[in-house]
C-alpha cells in the first residue's frame, strides 16, 4: 500500500535529490505532496512521469500526510514539525532544529538503527559532515571502542545550498584568467558574495556558521555534539575544525581516532571492507584513495588513507568522503523512512 509523502523544500538542492532518490529506490509513494516557500509555489516538478504542482508549506497542506521528508532550514522546521507530528505525520527532518532534543532520535541507519525503536514520530537527520565521519568510525568503534576524535572537514559549497554553488561558479568565472596573479592578489578587489563573505574560488575558508564566544563555529559545535549522541558516548573527547573548500559536491573528513585498545590498519581495513554503506579505497601505491569528486553521486562513503598514528598503537588516521546531498542528507532520510515503513 502506498503512502502519502510530502517533501518540504522540494525545489531546493536537497529536496530535488530526495525526489530523485524516492523514484530510483521505488519508495512506495502513492501521492506526492511537494512543498516549498510561497516564492516557489505553483511551479511544477516531474515525479514518476507526472507533473506535480508545488504547494506552499502549511499545516493544512500536510493534513493526511503519512510521511514528511523535510529539507528546509531550522526556523522553518520549528514552525511545523511538532504540530505535524502531533497530527499523525512521521516527520524526518534534516535541519538542526531537533537534533539535540532528548525526545528526538538522531539517526544514521547503518550506525544506530536501534534509535528508531518505538516508532518515533520525529526523527532528525544528522549534519552531513557528522554522517560521513560516523560511517567511517562506527565499524571501528564497535570493535575497539572509540575514546577520542580529532576531526578536520573539507566541505563542499553545496552544503550552503544552490546559492553557495552559484557563488563559487560566478567567482571562478571572474577569476579564471587571473590565476597566475593570485600569487600576489589585491585582496580588496577579489570577488565576494553574500553566502561565504570572503572569496570562495581558489580559496578555503575555516568558517562554517557563526563563531561562538569560545572561537568555535556552529558547524564545529554540531559535529562534536552529534557525534556523542549518535555513538551514545556522552563524554567522548572530540575536537573539530570545519572548513569550506571550493568543491561543488562531496564533504571530506580527516580523522585521528583513538580507541580503547590497540588496533592495526589491517584490522580497520577488514572491518570497513564489510561495513554496509562504506566503500574501502585504500591502496595509495596504486593511486586508490578517496576524493570528493569520486564520492559525488554515490550512495557509499569512501574511506582510505588508513594508517596508525606514529607512536600510538591505539590510534588511527583515516580520510573519508561522502556526497553531502545524498548520504549526507537526502539518502539518509529516505533510508530512515525505509526502515520505519518497510513491511513487517
CSV table of C-alpha atoms in Angstrom, one decimal:
chain,number,residue,atom,x,y,z
A,1,UNK,CA,0.0,0.0,0.0
A,2,UNK,CA,1.4,3.4,-1.0
A,3,UNK,CA,2.0,6.3,1.2
A,4,UNK,CA,1.1,10.0,1.0
A,5,UNK,CA,4.5,11.6,1.2
A,6,UNK,CA,5.4,15.3,1.5
A,7,UNK,CA,8.8,16.7,0.5
A,8,UNK,CA,9.4,20.0,2.2
A,9,UNK,CA,11.8,22.2,0.4
A,10,UNK,CA,11.1,20.2,-2.8
A,11,UNK,CA,12.7,22.8,-5.1
A,12,UNK,CA,16.0,23.1,-3.2
A,13,UNK,CA,19.2,21.2,-3.7
A,14,UNK,CA,18.5,18.5,-1.1
A,15,UNK,CA,14.7,18.4,-1.9
A,16,UNK,CA,15.5,17.7,-5.6
A,17,UNK,CA,17.8,14.9,-4.6
A,18,UNK,CA,15.1,13.5,-2.3
A,19,UNK,CA,12.7,13.3,-5.2
A,20,UNK,CA,15.3,11.6,-7.4
A,21,UNK,CA,16.1,9.0,-4.7
A,22,UNK,CA,12.5,8.3,-3.9
A,23,UNK,CA,12.0,7.4,-7.6
A,24,UNK,CA,15.2,5.4,-8.1
A,25,UNK,CA,14.7,3.3,-4.9
A,26,UNK,CA,11.0,2.8,-5.7
A,27,UNK,CA,9.8,4.0,-2.3
A,28,UNK,CA,6.1,3.4,-2.0
A,29,UNK,CA,4.7,6.8,-2.8
A,30,UNK,CA,1.1,6.7,-3.7
A,31,UNK,CA,0.6,10.5,-3.6
A,32,UNK,CA,3.4,13.1,-3.6
A,33,UNK,CA,2.9,16.5,-1.9
A,34,UNK,CA,5.8,18.8,-2.9
A,35,UNK,CA,6.0,21.8,-0.6
A,36,UNK,CA,8.1,24.9,-0.6
A,37,UNK,CA,8.0,28.6,0.2
A,38,UNK,CA,5.5,31.0,-1.3
A,39,UNK,CA,8.1,32.0,-3.8
A,40,UNK,CA,8.2,28.5,-5.4
A,41,UNK,CA,4.5,27.6,-5.0
A,42,UNK,CA,2.8,27.0,-8.4
A,43,UNK,CA,5.9,25.6,-10.0
A,44,UNK,CA,5.6,22.0,-11.3
A,45,UNK,CA,8.1,19.2,-10.8
A,46,UNK,CA,8.2,15.8,-12.6
A,47,UNK,CA,7.8,12.7,-10.4
A,48,UNK,CA,7.1,9.2,-11.7
A,49,UNK,CA,6.4,10.5,-15.1
A,50,UNK,CA,3.8,13.0,-14.0
A,51,UNK,CA,3.9,16.8,-13.4
A,52,UNK,CA,3.0,17.7,-9.8
A,53,UNK,CA,2.3,21.2,-8.6
A,54,UNK,CA,4.4,22.6,-5.8
A,55,UNK,CA,2.3,23.9,-2.9
A,56,UNK,CA,3.1,26.5,-0.2
A,57,UNK,CA,4.1,24.8,3.1
A,58,UNK,CA,1.3,24.9,5.6
A,59,UNK,CA,-0.2,22.6,8.2
A,60,UNK,CA,-3.3,22.4,6.0
A,61,UNK,CA,-1.1,21.1,3.1
A,62,UNK,CA,0.3,18.4,5.4
A,63,UNK,CA,-3.1,17.2,6.6
A,64,UNK,CA,-3.4,13.4,6.0
A,65,UNK,CA,0.3,13.1,5.0
A,66,UNK,CA,1.9,9.8,6.2
A,67,UNK,CA,5.5,10.9,5.9
A,68,UNK,CA,7.2,14.3,5.7
A,69,UNK,CA,10.7,14.5,4.4
A,70,UNK,CA,11.9,17.9,5.3
A,71,UNK,CA,14.8,19.6,3.6
A,72,UNK,CA,14.0,23.1,4.9
A,73,UNK,CA,16.0,25.2,7.4
A,74,UNK,CA,15.8,25.0,11.2
A,75,UNK,CA,13.5,28.0,11.6
A,76,UNK,CA,11.0,26.6,9.1
A,77,UNK,CA,11.1,23.2,10.7
A,78,UNK,CA,10.5,24.6,14.1
A,79,UNK,CA,7.3,26.1,12.8
A,80,UNK,CA,5.6,22.9,11.6
A,81,UNK,CA,7.3,19.7,12.6
A,82,UNK,CA,6.0,19.1,16.1
A,83,UNK,CA,2.5,20.2,15.1
A,84,UNK,CA,2.5,17.9,12.0
A,85,UNK,CA,3.8,15.0,14.1
A,86,UNK,CA,1.1,15.6,16.7
A,87,UNK,CA,-1.4,15.3,13.9
A,88,UNK,CA,-0.1,11.9,12.9
A,89,UNK,CA,2.6,12.6,10.3
A,90,UNK,CA,6.0,10.9,10.7
A,91,UNK,CA,8.5,13.8,10.2
A,92,UNK,CA,12.1,13.1,9.1
A,93,UNK,CA,13.9,16.4,9.4
A,94,UNK,CA,17.3,17.3,8.0
A,95,UNK,CA,17.7,20.6,9.7
A,96,UNK,CA,19.5,21.3,13.0
A,97,UNK,CA,16.2,22.2,14.8
A,98,UNK,CA,15.6,18.9,16.7
A,99,UNK,CA,18.9,17.0,16.6
A,100,UNK,CA,19.8,17.6,20.2
A,101,UNK,CA,16.3,17.4,21.6
A,102,UNK,CA,16.3,14.5,24.1
A,103,UNK,CA,13.0,13.1,22.8
A,104,UNK,CA,14.1,13.1,19.1
A,105,UNK,CA,16.4,10.3,17.8
A,106,UNK,CA,19.4,11.4,15.7
A,107,UNK,CA,19.9,8.5,13.2
A,108,UNK,CA,22.3,7.1,10.7
A,109,UNK,CA,20.6,3.8,9.9
A,110,UNK,CA,23.9,1.9,9.4
A,111,UNK,CA,25.2,3.2,12.7
A,112,UNK,CA,22.4,3.4,15.3
A,113,UNK,CA,19.2,1.8,13.9
A,114,UNK,CA,18.2,0.9,17.5
A,115,UNK,CA,17.3,4.6,18.0
A,116,UNK,CA,14.3,4.0,15.8
A,117,UNK,CA,12.7,1.5,18.2
A,118,UNK,CA,9.3,2.6,19.4
A,119,UNK,CA,8.3,4.1,16.0
A,120,UNK,CA,9.1,7.8,16.8
A,121,UNK,CA,7.1,10.5,15.1
A,122,UNK,CA,10.1,12.9,14.7
A,123,UNK,CA,13.5,11.7,13.6
A,124,UNK,CA,16.4,14.0,13.0
A,125,UNK,CA,19.0,13.6,10.2
A,126,UNK,CA,22.5,14.5,11.4
A,127,UNK,CA,24.7,17.1,9.9
A,128,UNK,CA,26.2,16.0,6.6
A,129,UNK,CA,29.8,16.1,7.9
A,130,UNK,CA,28.9,14.1,11.0
A,131,UNK,CA,27.3,11.4,8.8
A,132,UNK,CA,30.4,11.0,6.7
A,133,UNK,CA,32.6,10.7,9.9
A,134,UNK,CA,30.2,8.3,11.7
A,135,UNK,CA,30.0,6.0,8.7
A,136,UNK,CA,33.8,5.7,8.7
A,137,UNK,CA,34.2,5.4,12.5
A,138,UNK,CA,31.2,3.3,13.7
A,139,UNK,CA,32.6,0.0,12.5
A,140,UNK,CA,35.8,0.6,14.2
A,141,UNK,CA,34.1,1.9,17.4
A,142,UNK,CA,32.0,-1.3,17.6
A,143,UNK,CA,35.2,-3.4,17.5
A,144,UNK,CA,37.7,-1.3,19.5
A,145,UNK,CA,35.8,1.4,21.5
A,146,UNK,CA,36.3,5.0,20.4
A,147,UNK,CA,37.9,7.1,23.1
A,148,UNK,CA,38.7,10.4,21.4
A,149,UNK,CA,38.5,12.0,18.0
A,150,UNK,CA,40.1,14.9,16.2
A,151,UNK,CA,38.3,15.8,13.0
A,152,UNK,CA,39.1,18.3,10.3
A,153,UNK,CA,36.5,18.7,7.5
A,154,UNK,CA,36.7,19.9,3.9
A,155,UNK,CA,33.2,20.8,3.0
A,156,UNK,CA,31.7,21.4,-0.5
A,157,UNK,CA,29.9,24.6,-1.3
A,158,UNK,CA,26.7,22.8,-2.0
A,159,UNK,CA,26.4,22.4,1.8
A,160,UNK,CA,25.4,26.1,1.7
A,161,UNK,CA,22.6,25.3,-0.9
A,162,UNK,CA,22.3,26.3,-4.5
A,163,UNK,CA,23.3,29.8,-3.8
A,164,UNK,CA,26.6,28.6,-2.5
A,165,UNK,CA,27.3,26.6,-5.7
A,166,UNK,CA,26.3,29.6,-7.9
A,167,UNK,CA,28.5,31.9,-5.9
A,168,UNK,CA,31.6,29.7,-6.4
A,169,UNK,CA,30.8,29.4,-10.1
A,170,UNK,CA,30.5,33.1,-10.5
A,171,UNK,CA,33.8,33.8,-8.8
A,172,UNK,CA,35.6,31.2,-10.8
A,173,UNK,CA,34.3,32.8,-14.0
A,174,UNK,CA,35.5,36.2,-12.8
A,175,UNK,CA,39.0,34.9,-11.8
A,176,UNK,CA,39.7,32.2,-14.4
A,177,UNK,CA,42.0,34.3,-16.4
A,178,UNK,CA,43.8,35.8,-13.3
A,179,UNK,CA,45.0,32.6,-11.7
A,180,UNK,CA,48.7,33.5,-12.0
A,181,UNK,CA,48.0,36.9,-10.5
A,182,UNK,CA,46.6,35.3,-7.4
A,183,UNK,CA,50.1,34.8,-6.1
A,184,UNK,CA,50.1,38.5,-5.3
A,185,UNK,CA,46.4,39.4,-5.1
A,186,UNK,CA,44.7,42.7,-4.5
A,187,UNK,CA,42.6,41.2,-1.7
A,188,UNK,CA,40.2,44.1,-1.7
A,189,UNK,CA,39.5,43.7,-5.4
A,190,UNK,CA,38.7,40.0,-5.2
A,191,UNK,CA,35.0,38.9,-5.8
A,192,UNK,CA,33.0,38.1,-2.7
A,193,UNK,CA,29.3,37.2,-2.2
A,194,UNK,CA,26.6,37.1,0.4
A,195,UNK,CA,26.9,33.3,1.1
A,196,UNK,CA,30.5,33.0,2.1
A,197,UNK,CA,31.5,36.6,2.9
A,198,UNK,CA,35.1,36.1,1.6
A,199,UNK,CA,36.3,34.9,-1.8
A,200,UNK,CA,35.5,31.2,-2.1
A,201,UNK,CA,37.1,30.5,-5.5
A,202,UNK,CA,40.7,29.2,-5.3
A,203,UNK,CA,40.5,29.5,-1.5
A,204,UNK,CA,39.5,27.7,1.6
A,205,UNK,CA,37.5,29.2,4.5
A,206,UNK,CA,37.8,27.9,8.0
A,207,UNK,CA,34.4,29.3,9.0
A,208,UNK,CA,31.0,27.5,8.6
A,209,UNK,CA,28.2,29.1,10.5
A,210,UNK,CA,28.7,31.8,13.1
A,211,UNK,CA,31.5,32.0,15.6
A,212,UNK,CA,30.7,31.3,19.3
A,213,UNK,CA,32.4,33.0,22.2
A,214,UNK,CA,35.0,30.2,22.6
A,215,UNK,CA,36.0,30.6,18.9
A,216,UNK,CA,34.2,27.5,17.7
A,217,UNK,CA,31.8,27.8,14.8
A,218,UNK,CA,28.3,26.5,14.8
A,219,UNK,CA,29.3,23.6,12.4
A,220,UNK,CA,32.0,22.5,14.8
A,221,UNK,CA,29.7,22.5,17.8
A,222,UNK,CA,27.2,20.4,15.8
A,223,UNK,CA,29.8,17.9,14.8
A,224,UNK,CA,31.0,17.5,18.4
A,225,UNK,CA,27.6,17.2,20.0
A,226,UNK,CA,26.0,15.0,17.3
A,227,UNK,CA,28.9,12.5,17.3
A,228,UNK,CA,28.4,12.0,21.0
A,229,UNK,CA,24.7,11.5,20.7
A,230,UNK,CA,24.8,9.1,17.7
A,231,UNK,CA,27.5,6.9,19.2
A,232,UNK,CA,26.0,7.1,22.7
A,233,UNK,CA,29.2,8.3,24.3
A,234,UNK,CA,28.2,11.4,26.2
A,235,UNK,CA,31.7,12.2,27.3
A,236,UNK,CA,33.5,11.4,24.1
A,237,UNK,CA,36.5,13.7,23.7
A,238,UNK,CA,36.0,15.4,20.3
A,239,UNK,CA,37.7,18.4,18.7
A,240,UNK,CA,36.6,19.6,15.3
A,241,UNK,CA,37.8,22.2,12.7
A,242,UNK,CA,35.3,22.7,9.8
A,243,UNK,CA,36.5,24.2,6.6
A,244,UNK,CA,34.7,25.2,3.4
A,245,UNK,CA,36.5,24.3,0.2
A,246,UNK,CA,35.9,25.2,-3.5
A,247,UNK,CA,34.4,21.8,-4.3
A,248,UNK,CA,30.8,21.6,-5.8
A,249,UNK,CA,29.7,18.3,-4.1
A,250,UNK,CA,31.3,16.0,-1.6
A,251,UNK,CA,32.3,16.5,2.0
A,252,UNK,CA,35.6,15.1,3.2
A,253,UNK,CA,36.9,14.5,6.7
A,254,UNK,CA,40.4,13.8,8.1
A,255,UNK,CA,40.1,11.8,11.3
A,256,UNK,CA,42.5,11.0,14.1
A,257,UNK,CA,40.7,8.4,16.2
A,258,UNK,CA,42.0,6.9,19.5
A,259,UNK,CA,40.5,3.6,20.7
A,260,UNK,CA,40.3,1.6,24.0
A,261,UNK,CA,42.7,-1.0,22.7
A,262,UNK,CA,45.4,-1.4,20.1
A,263,UNK,CA,44.1,-1.6,16.5
A,264,UNK,CA,46.1,-2.1,13.3
A,265,UNK,CA,45.4,-0.6,9.9
A,266,UNK,CA,44.9,-4.1,8.6
A,267,UNK,CA,42.1,-4.8,11.1
A,268,UNK,CA,40.5,-1.5,10.3
A,269,UNK,CA,40.5,-2.2,6.6
A,270,UNK,CA,38.9,-5.6,7.2
A,271,UNK,CA,36.2,-4.0,9.3
A,272,UNK,CA,35.5,-1.3,6.8
A,273,UNK,CA,35.5,-3.7,3.9
A,274,UNK,CA,32.5,-5.4,5.4
A,275,UNK,CA,30.7,-2.3,6.7
A,276,UNK,CA,27.4,-1.5,4.9
A,277,UNK,CA,27.3,1.8,3.1
A,278,UNK,CA,31.1,2.1,3.1
A,279,UNK,CA,33.5,1.5,0.2
A,280,UNK,CA,37.1,0.9,1.1
A,281,UNK,CA,39.5,2.8,-1.2
A,282,UNK,CA,42.9,2.3,0.4
A,283,UNK,CA,45.7,1.4,-2.0
A,284,UNK,CA,47.7,4.6,-2.2
A,285,UNK,CA,50.6,3.0,-4.0
A,286,UNK,CA,48.2,2.4,-6.9
A,287,UNK,CA,46.5,5.8,-6.7
A,288,UNK,CA,43.5,4.4,-4.9
A,289,UNK,CA,42.2,6.8,-2.1
A,290,UNK,CA,39.1,8.8,-1.6
A,291,UNK,CA,38.3,12.1,-3.2
A,292,UNK,CA,35.1,14.1,-3.2
A,293,UNK,CA,34.6,14.0,-7.0
A,294,UNK,CA,34.7,10.2,-6.8
A,295,UNK,CA,32.1,10.3,-4.0
A,296,UNK,CA,29.8,12.7,-5.8
A,297,UNK,CA,26.6,10.9,-7.0
A,298,UNK,CA,27.4,7.8,-4.9
A,299,UNK,CA,25.5,6.4,-2.0
A,300,UNK,CA,28.6,5.0,-0.3
A,301,UNK,CA,31.0,6.8,1.9
A,302,UNK,CA,34.6,6.3,0.6
A,303,UNK,CA,37.2,5.6,3.2
A,304,UNK,CA,41.0,5.3,2.9
A,305,UNK,CA,44.4,6.6,3.9
A,306,UNK,CA,44.2,4.3,6.9
A,307,UNK,CA,47.4,4.2,9.0
A,308,UNK,CA,48.5,4.1,12.6
A,309,UNK,CA,49.3,7.4,14.3
A,310,UNK,CA,53.0,7.4,14.8
A,311,UNK,CA,53.9,6.2,18.3
A,312,UNK,CA,50.4,5.2,19.2
A,313,UNK,CA,49.2,1.6,18.7
A,314,UNK,CA,45.7,2.6,19.8
A,315,UNK,CA,45.2,5.4,17.3
A,316,UNK,CA,44.4,5.5,13.6
A,317,UNK,CA,44.4,8.2,10.9
A,318,UNK,CA,42.0,7.9,8.1
A,319,UNK,CA,40.3,10.0,5.4
A,320,UNK,CA,36.6,9.7,4.2
A,321,UNK,CA,34.5,11.4,1.5
A,322,UNK,CA,30.7,11.3,1.0
A,323,UNK,CA,28.2,13.1,-1.2
A,324,UNK,CA,26.7,15.7,1.2
A,325,UNK,CA,23.5,15.9,-0.8
A,326,UNK,CA,22.9,12.2,-0.9
A,327,UNK,CA,24.2,10.2,2.1
A,328,UNK,CA,24.8,13.5,3.9
A,329,UNK,CA,21.2,14.5,3.7
A,330,UNK,CA,18.6,13.1,1.3
A,331,UNK,CA,19.5,9.4,1.1
A,332,UNK,CA,20.0,9.2,4.9
A,333,UNK,CA,16.5,10.5,5.5
A,334,UNK,CA,14.9,8.1,3.0
A,335,UNK,CA,16.9,5.2,4.5
A,336,UNK,CA,15.3,6.1,7.8
A,337,UNK,CA,11.9,6.1,6.2
A,338,UNK,CA,12.5,2.7,4.6
A,339,UNK,CA,13.2,1.2,8.0
A,340,UNK,CA,10.1,2.8,9.5
A,341,UNK,CA,7.7,1.9,6.8
A,342,UNK,CA,9.1,-1.4,5.5
A,343,UNK,CA,6.6,-4.3,5.6
A,344,UNK,CA,6.9,-6.4,8.8
